[in-house]
CSV table of C-alpha atoms and ligand atoms in Angstrom, one decimal:
chain,number,residue,atom,x,y,z
A,1,UNK,CA,10.3,20.8,4.8
A,2,UNK,CA,12.3,19.2,1.9
A,3,UNK,CA,14.1,21.6,-0.4
A,4,UNK,CA,12.5,21.0,-3.8
A,5,UNK,CA,15.9,21.4,-5.5
A,6,UNK,CA,17.4,18.4,-3.7
A,7,UNK,CA,19.0,16.2,-6.4
A,8,UNK,CA,16.6,13.9,-8.0
A,9,UNK,CA,16.8,10.5,-6.0
A,10,UNK,CA,18.3,12.0,-3.0
A,11,UNK,CA,21.9,11.1,-4.1
A,12,UNK,CA,21.3,7.4,-3.5
A,13,UNK,CA,23.3,5.1,-5.7
A,14,UNK,CA,20.9,2.0,-4.5
A,15,UNK,CA,17.3,2.9,-4.3
A,16,UNK,CA,14.6,1.5,-2.0
A,17,UNK,CA,12.1,0.5,-4.8
A,18,UNK,CA,12.9,2.2,-8.1
A,19,UNK,CA,10.4,1.8,-11.1
A,20,UNK,CA,11.4,-1.2,-13.1
A,21,UNK,CA,11.2,-0.8,-16.9
A,22,UNK,CA,11.9,-3.5,-19.4
A,23,UNK,CA,12.0,-1.4,-22.6
A,24,UNK,CA,8.4,-2.3,-23.9
A,25,UNK,CA,7.1,0.9,-22.2
A,26,UNK,CA,8.5,3.3,-24.7
A,27,UNK,CA,6.7,1.6,-27.6
A,28,UNK,CA,3.5,1.4,-25.8
A,29,UNK,CA,3.5,4.9,-24.9
A,30,UNK,CA,4.6,5.9,-28.5
A,31,UNK,CA,1.6,3.8,-29.8
A,32,UNK,CA,-0.8,5.5,-27.6
A,33,UNK,CA,0.7,8.9,-28.7
A,34,UNK,CA,0.3,8.1,-32.4
A,35,UNK,CA,-3.3,7.1,-31.8
A,36,UNK,CA,-3.9,10.6,-30.7
A,37,UNK,CA,-5.7,9.2,-27.5
A,38,UNK,CA,-3.7,11.5,-25.3
A,39,UNK,CA,-6.4,12.7,-23.3
A,40,UNK,CA,-8.7,12.2,-21.5
A,41,UNK,CA,-9.9,8.6,-22.0
A,42,UNK,CA,-9.1,6.0,-24.8
A,43,UNK,CA,-8.8,2.4,-25.6
A,44,UNK,CA,-5.7,1.8,-23.4
A,45,UNK,CA,-7.5,3.0,-20.4
A,46,UNK,CA,-10.4,0.7,-20.8
A,47,UNK,CA,-8.0,-2.2,-21.4
A,48,UNK,CA,-6.0,-1.5,-18.5
A,49,UNK,CA,-9.1,-1.4,-16.3
A,50,UNK,CA,-10.2,-4.6,-17.7
A,51,UNK,CA,-6.8,-6.2,-17.2
A,52,UNK,CA,-6.6,-5.1,-13.6
A,53,UNK,CA,-10.1,-6.2,-12.8
A,54,UNK,CA,-9.3,-9.6,-14.2
A,55,UNK,CA,-6.0,-9.8,-12.1
A,56,UNK,CA,-8.0,-8.9,-9.0
A,57,UNK,CA,-10.8,-11.1,-9.7
A,58,UNK,CA,-13.4,-8.4,-9.5
A,59,UNK,CA,-16.1,-7.2,-11.9
A,60,UNK,CA,-15.4,-3.5,-12.2
A,61,UNK,CA,-12.7,-1.1,-12.0
A,62,UNK,CA,-11.9,2.7,-12.6
A,63,UNK,CA,-8.4,4.0,-13.2
A,64,UNK,CA,-7.5,7.3,-11.5
A,65,UNK,CA,-4.6,9.6,-10.9
A,66,UNK,CA,-3.4,7.9,-7.6
A,67,UNK,CA,-3.9,5.4,-5.0
A,68,UNK,CA,-4.9,8.2,-2.7
A,69,UNK,CA,-7.4,9.3,-5.0
A,70,UNK,CA,-8.7,5.7,-5.3
A,71,UNK,CA,-9.0,5.5,-1.3
A,72,UNK,CA,-10.8,8.8,-1.3
A,73,UNK,CA,-13.3,7.7,-3.9
A,74,UNK,CA,-13.7,4.1,-2.4
A,75,UNK,CA,-14.5,5.5,1.3
A,76,UNK,CA,-17.0,8.0,-0.4
A,77,UNK,CA,-18.5,5.2,-2.4
A,78,UNK,CA,-19.3,3.2,0.8
A,79,UNK,CA,-20.9,6.1,2.3
A,80,UNK,CA,-18.2,7.8,4.5
A,81,UNK,CA,-19.0,11.3,5.2
A,82,UNK,CA,-18.5,14.1,7.7
A,83,UNK,CA,-18.4,13.0,11.2
A,84,UNK,CA,-18.3,9.1,10.5
A,85,UNK,CA,-16.0,6.8,12.2
A,86,UNK,CA,-13.6,4.9,10.0
A,87,UNK,CA,-11.6,2.0,11.6
A,88,UNK,CA,-8.0,2.0,10.2
A,89,UNK,CA,-4.8,0.2,10.6
A,90,UNK,CA,-2.4,2.4,12.5
A,91,UNK,CA,0.7,0.6,10.9
A,92,UNK,CA,0.3,2.1,7.3
A,93,UNK,CA,1.4,5.0,5.1
A,94,UNK,CA,-0.3,8.3,5.9
A,95,UNK,CA,-2.0,8.1,2.4
A,96,UNK,CA,-4.4,5.3,3.7
A,97,UNK,CA,-5.9,7.6,6.4
A,98,UNK,CA,-5.6,11.0,4.8
A,99,UNK,CA,-8.8,10.4,2.6
A,100,UNK,CA,-10.7,9.9,5.8
A,101,UNK,CA,-9.9,13.4,6.7
A,102,UNK,CA,-10.6,14.7,3.2
A,103,UNK,CA,-14.2,13.5,3.9
A,104,UNK,CA,-14.3,15.0,7.3
A,105,UNK,CA,-14.4,11.6,9.0
A,106,UNK,CA,-12.8,10.5,12.1
A,107,UNK,CA,-10.3,7.7,12.1
A,108,UNK,CA,-9.8,5.1,14.9
A,109,UNK,CA,-6.7,3.5,14.7
A,110,UNK,CA,-6.2,-0.3,15.5
A,111,UNK,CA,-2.8,-2.0,16.2
A,112,UNK,CA,-1.0,-4.8,14.2
A,113,UNK,CA,-1.1,-8.6,14.6
A,114,UNK,CA,2.5,-10.0,15.0
A,115,UNK,CA,1.5,-12.7,12.6
A,116,UNK,CA,0.8,-10.6,9.6
A,117,UNK,CA,2.0,-7.1,10.6
A,118,UNK,CA,-1.4,-6.0,9.5
A,119,UNK,CA,-4.5,-4.9,11.4
A,120,UNK,CA,-5.1,-7.2,14.4
A,121,UNK,CA,-8.4,-9.2,13.6
A,122,UNK,CA,-9.2,-10.0,17.4
A,123,UNK,CA,-9.1,-6.2,18.2
A,124,UNK,CA,-11.2,-5.5,15.1
A,125,UNK,CA,-13.8,-8.2,16.1
A,126,UNK,CA,-13.8,-6.9,19.7
A,127,UNK,CA,-14.1,-3.3,18.7
A,128,UNK,CA,-17.1,-4.0,16.4
A,129,UNK,CA,-18.8,-5.9,19.0
A,130,UNK,CA,-18.5,-3.1,21.6
A,131,UNK,CA,-19.5,-0.4,19.1
A,132,UNK,CA,-22.5,-2.5,18.2
A,133,UNK,CA,-23.4,-2.9,21.9
A,134,UNK,CA,-23.5,0.9,21.9
A,135,UNK,CA,-25.3,1.1,18.7
A,136,UNK,CA,-22.7,3.4,17.1
A,137,UNK,CA,-21.1,1.1,14.4
A,138,UNK,CA,-18.1,2.6,12.3
A,139,UNK,CA,-19.1,3.6,8.8
A,140,UNK,CA,-16.2,1.6,7.2
A,141,UNK,CA,-13.1,-0.6,7.9
A,142,UNK,CA,-10.1,0.5,6.0
A,143,UNK,CA,-7.6,-2.2,6.1
A,144,UNK,CA,-4.2,-2.2,4.5
A,145,UNK,CA,-2.2,-5.0,3.0
A,146,UNK,CA,1.1,-3.9,4.4
A,147,UNK,CA,4.3,-4.2,2.4
A,148,UNK,CA,2.6,-6.5,0.0
A,149,UNK,CA,1.1,-8.9,2.4
A,150,UNK,CA,-2.7,-9.3,2.4
A,151,UNK,CA,-4.7,-8.5,5.7
A,152,UNK,CA,-6.2,-11.4,7.5
A,153,UNK,CA,-9.5,-11.3,5.6
A,154,UNK,CA,-11.6,-14.2,6.9
A,155,UNK,CA,-12.2,-13.2,10.5
A,156,UNK,CA,-12.4,-9.5,9.7
A,157,UNK,CA,-14.9,-10.0,6.9
A,158,UNK,CA,-17.1,-12.4,9.2
A,159,UNK,CA,-17.4,-9.7,11.7
A,160,UNK,CA,-17.9,-7.0,9.1
A,161,UNK,CA,-20.7,-8.9,7.6
A,162,UNK,CA,-22.3,-9.7,10.8
A,163,UNK,CA,-22.5,-5.9,11.7
A,164,UNK,CA,-22.9,-4.8,8.1
A,165,UNK,CA,-19.8,-2.6,8.0
A,166,UNK,CA,-18.2,-2.4,4.5
A,167,UNK,CA,-14.4,-3.3,4.2
A,168,UNK,CA,-12.2,-1.0,2.1
A,169,UNK,CA,-9.0,-2.7,1.2
A,170,UNK,CA,-5.8,-0.4,0.7
A,171,UNK,CA,-4.0,-3.0,-1.6
A,172,UNK,CA,-1.6,-0.2,-2.8
A,173,UNK,CA,1.5,-2.4,-2.0
A,174,UNK,CA,-0.2,-5.7,-2.8
A,175,UNK,CA,-1.1,-6.1,-6.4
A,176,UNK,CA,-0.6,-9.6,-7.3
A,177,UNK,CA,-0.5,-11.0,-3.7
A,178,UNK,CA,-2.8,-13.8,-2.7
A,179,UNK,CA,-4.7,-14.9,0.5
A,180,UNK,CA,-5.9,-18.2,0.6
A,181,UNK,CA,-5.7,-18.3,-3.0
A,182,UNK,CA,-7.7,-15.1,-3.5
A,183,UNK,CA,-6.1,-12.0,-5.0
A,184,UNK,CA,-5.5,-8.8,-3.2
A,185,UNK,CA,-8.0,-6.2,-4.4
A,186,UNK,CA,-10.9,-8.9,-4.2
A,187,UNK,CA,-10.7,-9.3,-0.3
A,188,UNK,CA,-12.8,-6.4,0.9
A,189,UNK,CA,-15.9,-5.0,-0.5
A,190,UNK,CA,-14.0,-2.5,-2.5
A,191,UNK,CA,-10.2,-1.7,-3.0
A,192,UNK,CA,-7.7,0.7,-3.8
A,193,UNK,CA,-4.6,0.1,-5.8
A,194,UNK,CA,-1.5,2.3,-6.6
A,195,UNK,CA,0.7,2.6,-9.6
A,196,UNK,CA,3.1,5.1,-8.0
A,197,UNK,CA,6.7,4.9,-9.3
A,198,UNK,CA,7.8,2.8,-6.3
A,199,UNK,CA,4.9,0.2,-6.4
A,200,UNK,CA,4.9,-3.4,-7.9
A,201,UNK,CA,3.9,-1.8,-11.4
A,202,UNK,CA,3.9,1.9,-12.3
A,203,UNK,CA,2.0,4.2,-14.5
A,204,UNK,CA,4.5,6.9,-13.0
A,205,UNK,CA,1.6,8.0,-10.9
A,206,UNK,CA,-1.8,6.5,-10.9
A,207,UNK,CA,-4.2,4.3,-9.0
A,208,UNK,CA,-7.5,2.3,-9.4
A,209,UNK,CA,-10.7,1.5,-7.5
A,210,UNK,CA,-11.8,-2.1,-7.9
A,211,UNK,CA,-15.0,-3.8,-6.7
A,212,UNK,CA,-17.7,-6.3,-7.6
A,213,UNK,CA,-20.2,-3.6,-6.8
A,214,UNK,CA,-21.2,-1.9,-9.9
A,215,UNK,CA,-23.0,1.1,-8.4
A,216,UNK,CA,-19.9,2.0,-6.2
A,217,UNK,CA,-17.5,1.9,-9.2
A,218,UNK,CA,-19.8,3.9,-11.2
A,219,UNK,CA,-20.2,6.5,-8.6
A,220,UNK,CA,-16.4,6.5,-8.1
A,221,UNK,CA,-16.0,7.1,-12.1
A,222,UNK,CA,-18.6,9.8,-11.8
A,223,UNK,CA,-17.0,11.7,-9.0
A,224,UNK,CA,-13.4,11.3,-10.7
A,225,UNK,CA,-14.8,13.1,-13.7
A,226,UNK,CA,-16.1,16.2,-12.0
A,227,UNK,CA,-19.5,14.7,-11.1
A,228,UNK,CA,-20.7,15.9,-14.5
A,229,UNK,CA,-24.4,14.9,-15.0
A,230,UNK,CA,-25.2,13.0,-18.2
A,231,UNK,CA,-26.5,15.1,-21.0
A,232,UNK,CA,-25.2,17.9,-23.1
A,233,UNK,CA,-25.3,20.6,-20.5
A,234,UNK,CA,-22.8,21.2,-17.9
A,235,UNK,CA,-25.0,20.2,-14.9
A,236,UNK,CA,-23.7,19.4,-11.5
A,237,UNK,CA,-25.5,18.3,-8.4
A,238,UNK,CA,-22.6,16.7,-6.5
A,239,UNK,CA,-19.2,17.6,-5.6
A,240,UNK,CA,-16.6,16.0,-8.1
A,241,UNK,CA,-12.8,15.9,-8.6
A,242,UNK,CA,-10.5,15.7,-11.6
A,243,UNK,CA,-9.2,12.2,-10.7
A,244,UNK,CA,-9.1,10.4,-13.9
A,245,UNK,CA,-5.9,8.7,-15.2
A,246,UNK,CA,-4.9,9.5,-18.7
A,247,UNK,CA,-4.8,7.2,-21.5
A,248,UNK,CA,-1.2,7.5,-22.0
A,249,UNK,CA,-0.4,6.5,-18.5
A,250,UNK,CA,-2.8,3.5,-18.9
A,251,UNK,CA,-0.7,2.4,-21.8
A,252,UNK,CA,2.3,2.5,-19.8
A,253,UNK,CA,0.5,0.5,-17.0
A,254,UNK,CA,-0.6,-2.1,-19.7
A,255,UNK,CA,3.0,-2.7,-20.8
A,256,UNK,CA,4.1,-3.0,-17.1
A,257,UNK,CA,1.4,-5.4,-16.3
A,258,UNK,CA,2.5,-7.8,-18.8
A,259,UNK,CA,5.4,-8.6,-16.5
A,260,UNK,CA,3.8,-8.7,-13.1
A,261,UNK,CA,4.5,-12.2,-12.1
A,262,UNK,CA,8.2,-11.7,-12.9
A,263,UNK,CA,8.2,-8.5,-10.9
A,264,UNK,CA,6.8,-10.3,-7.8
A,265,UNK,CA,8.9,-13.3,-8.3
A,266,UNK,CA,12.1,-11.0,-8.4
A,267,UNK,CA,11.2,-9.3,-5.3
A,268,UNK,CA,10.6,-12.3,-3.6
A,269,UNK,CA,13.9,-13.7,-4.7
A,270,UNK,CA,15.5,-10.3,-3.1
A,271,UNK,CA,13.8,-11.2,0.2
A,272,UNK,CA,14.9,-14.8,0.1
A,273,UNK,CA,18.4,-13.7,-0.6
A,274,UNK,CA,18.5,-11.1,2.3
A,275,UNK,CA,17.2,-13.8,4.7
A,276,UNK,CA,19.7,-16.3,3.5
A,277,UNK,CA,22.4,-13.7,4.1
A,278,UNK,CA,21.4,-12.2,7.4
A,279,UNK,CA,19.0,-14.7,9.0
A,280,UNK,CA,21.9,-16.0,11.3
A,281,UNK,CA,22.1,-12.8,13.3
A,282,UNK,CA,20.4,-13.4,16.7
A,283,UNK,CA,17.4,-11.3,17.3
A,284,UNK,CA,17.0,-10.4,13.6
A,285,UNK,CA,13.5,-11.2,12.4
A,286,UNK,CA,12.2,-10.9,8.8
A,287,UNK,CA,8.5,-10.1,8.1
A,288,UNK,CA,6.6,-13.4,8.5
A,289,UNK,CA,4.4,-14.7,5.8
A,290,UNK,CA,1.9,-17.1,7.4
A,291,UNK,CA,0.4,-20.3,5.8
A,292,UNK,CA,-1.9,-19.5,3.1
A,293,UNK,CA,-0.5,-16.0,2.4
A,294,UNK,CA,1.5,-15.2,-0.5
A,295,UNK,CA,3.1,-11.6,-0.2
A,296,UNK,CA,4.6,-9.4,-3.1
A,297,UNK,CA,7.5,-8.7,-0.7
A,298,UNK,CA,7.2,-5.3,-2.1
A,299,UNK,CA,9.8,-4.2,0.3
A,300,UNK,CA,12.1,-6.5,2.4
A,301,UNK,CA,11.5,-5.5,6.1
A,302,UNK,CA,13.2,-6.8,9.2
A,303,UNK,CA,13.2,-6.2,12.8
A,304,UNK,CA,16.2,-5.9,15.2
A,305,UNK,CA,14.5,-7.5,18.2
A,306,UNK,CA,17.4,-8.6,20.5
A,307,UNK,CA,17.5,-7.3,24.0
A,308,UNK,CA,20.6,-4.9,23.2
A,309,UNK,CA,19.1,-4.0,19.8
A,310,UNK,CA,17.1,-0.9,20.7
A,311,UNK,CA,18.3,1.9,18.3
A,312,UNK,CA,20.1,-0.6,15.9
A,313,UNK,CA,17.6,-0.2,13.1
A,314,UNK,CA,18.3,3.6,13.4
A,315,UNK,CA,22.0,3.0,13.2
A,316,UNK,CA,21.8,0.6,10.3
A,317,UNK,CA,19.7,3.0,8.3
A,318,UNK,CA,21.9,5.9,9.0
A,319,UNK,CA,25.0,3.9,7.9
A,320,UNK,CA,23.2,2.7,4.6
A,321,UNK,CA,22.3,6.2,3.9
A,322,UNK,CA,25.9,7.5,4.5
A,323,UNK,CA,26.9,5.0,1.8
A,324,UNK,CA,24.3,6.2,-0.5
A,325,UNK,CA,22.1,3.3,-0.1
A,326,UNK,CA,18.3,4.0,0.5
A,327,UNK,CA,17.4,2.0,3.6
A,328,UNK,CA,14.3,3.4,5.3
A,329,UNK,CA,12.5,3.1,8.7
A,330,UNK,CA,9.2,1.3,8.6
A,331,UNK,CA,5.9,3.1,8.5
A,332,UNK,CA,5.5,5.2,11.8
A,333,UNK,CA,2.3,4.4,13.4
A,334,UNK,CA,-0.5,6.8,12.3
A,335,UNK,CA,-1.9,7.2,15.8
A,336,UNK,CA,1.3,8.7,16.8
A,337,UNK,CA,1.4,11.3,13.9
A,338,UNK,CA,1.0,14.9,15.0
A,339,UNK,CA,-1.6,14.8,12.2
A,340,UNK,CA,-3.9,12.5,14.0
A,341,UNK,CA,-3.5,13.9,17.3
A,342,UNK,CA,-6.4,12.8,19.5
A,343,UNK,CA,-7.6,10.0,17.3
A,344,UNK,CA,-8.7,6.8,19.3
A,345,UNK,CA,-6.0,4.0,19.3
A,346,UNK,CA,-7.0,0.4,20.0
A,347,UNK,CA,-4.1,-1.9,21.0
A,348,UNK,CA,-0.9,-2.4,22.6
A,349,UNK,CA,2.7,-1.5,21.4
A,350,UNK,CA,2.9,-3.9,18.4
A,351,UNK,CA,3.2,-1.4,15.5
A,352,UNK,CA,5.2,1.1,17.8
A,353,UNK,CA,7.8,-1.7,18.2
A,354,UNK,CA,7.9,-2.4,14.5
A,355,UNK,CA,8.5,1.4,13.9
A,356,UNK,CA,11.2,1.5,16.4
A,357,UNK,CA,13.0,-1.6,15.7
A,358,UNK,CA,12.3,-2.1,11.9
A,359,UNK,CA,13.8,-1.2,8.7
A,360,UNK,CA,13.3,-1.8,5.0
A,361,UNK,CA,16.0,-2.5,2.6
A,362,UNK,CA,16.4,-1.9,-1.1
A,363,UNK,CA,13.8,-4.2,-2.8
A,364,UNK,CA,13.5,-3.3,-6.4
A,365,UNK,CA,12.8,-6.3,-8.8
A,366,UNK,CA,16.0,-5.2,-10.8
A,367,UNK,CA,18.3,-5.0,-7.8
A,368,UNK,CA,21.6,-6.6,-8.9
A,369,UNK,CA,23.3,-9.3,-6.7
A,370,UNK,CA,26.4,-7.2,-6.5
A,371,UNK,CA,24.2,-4.0,-5.2
A,372,UNK,CA,22.4,-6.4,-2.8
A,373,UNK,CA,25.8,-7.6,-1.5
A,374,UNK,CA,26.7,-3.9,-0.8
A,375,UNK,CA,23.5,-3.5,1.5
A,376,UNK,CA,24.1,-7.0,3.2
A,377,UNK,CA,27.7,-5.9,3.9
A,378,UNK,CA,26.7,-2.7,5.7
A,379,UNK,CA,23.9,-4.6,7.7
A,380,UNK,CA,26.4,-7.2,8.8
A,381,UNK,CA,29.1,-4.6,9.7
A,382,UNK,CA,26.7,-2.5,12.0
A,383,UNK,CA,25.2,-5.7,13.4
A,384,UNK,CA,28.6,-7.4,14.1
A,385,UNK,CA,29.9,-4.3,15.9
A,386,UNK,CA,27.2,-4.6,18.6
A,387,UNK,CA,27.2,-8.4,19.2
B,1,PLP,C1,1.6,4.1,-1.9
B,1,PLP,C2,0.6,3.9,-1.0
B,1,PLP,C3,-0.7,4.7,-1.0
B,1,PLP,C4,-1.0,5.9,-1.9
B,1,PLP,O1,-0.8,5.6,-3.2
B,1,PLP,P1,-0.3,6.8,-4.1
B,1,PLP,O2,-0.5,6.3,-5.6
B,1,PLP,O3,1.1,7.1,-4.0
B,1,PLP,O4,-1.1,7.9,-4.0
B,1,PLP,C5,-1.7,4.3,-0.2
B,1,PLP,N1,-1.5,3.4,0.8
B,1,PLP,C6,-0.4,2.8,0.8
B,1,PLP,C7,-0.2,1.6,1.9
B,1,PLP,C8,0.6,2.9,0.0
B,1,PLP,O5,1.8,2.4,0.1
């Protein structure tokens, strides 16, 4: 267990994905404070919801305290409950699938597609067909837009519609990404966003549920505010949570949102600069971006794929950290986590290979070229030593 007195930032000099502030946030927060709308709701909260709904091209939004809370509410909104099967991407952060456990549901994990690194559409289609034949369809599909790249929505939505299974999109890493011109957050039937400190824009901590389905979003809002029934008295029929985002943090989010295009362009430039500097190493593969997809490049991810490269990602990562640079392993497959022991897994070894051979590099939008050169130098050094 981590020592909670570890130095803030773990002693790193170059961070993986630090919050990027541009100076307008202080004034936005001060204005929200001056307005006295400190809690619970207020004008910034409504404005932030409207702005995000517009960006995601959906009709309704409710801001909450984290992306994890948003996933929890979204799963509950589509009807997931105790004992239900939820089909999830194995290659994701644990916060994707934890809310299924909060609800007493049972995750089934599916492998990644090499093309997108996201949930493999062929396997999803096949799984739904088999479940339908047995008359036991899953209650929901929970798909992640991994590292800022949208899932391959069209084939998955087609199958989901055919069998009437709702699709919940975990777009925590992908705000501002597009798929065939459609924005992340609009691809599933309902989506969750995150404004955690390491994401594309931040409210320090926060999230949002977005959907065209008014009833679902209204229910999410209701549960997020203790499921307090309308009327003067404190009447409660359903189990609720205290999940609402504060108006102050929404003001911060609005200030951040004004720059989202620049943020994404900056991250994409960081990715391209890494690729230009490192792409010549044999066996080194950067996360692909298929035609029609536009990723946020939330993190620059690469694989060391050469025959001799087993263990190389780990060595590079250790060397980066030894030099106070926050390189990180990729997400470890959820079906291999002790927490999800016994959960079914459909697939081969794609996401396991990503986890063993992959790495993410410092990718913040404000990463200086000098700092990026330090990162590149370490990767080149370790790679050169083995080739
Ligand atoms: C960050 C993240 C979450 C959780 O968001 P929080 O706001 O940190 O709760 C969920 N899923 C994915 C894929 C994430 O990267």
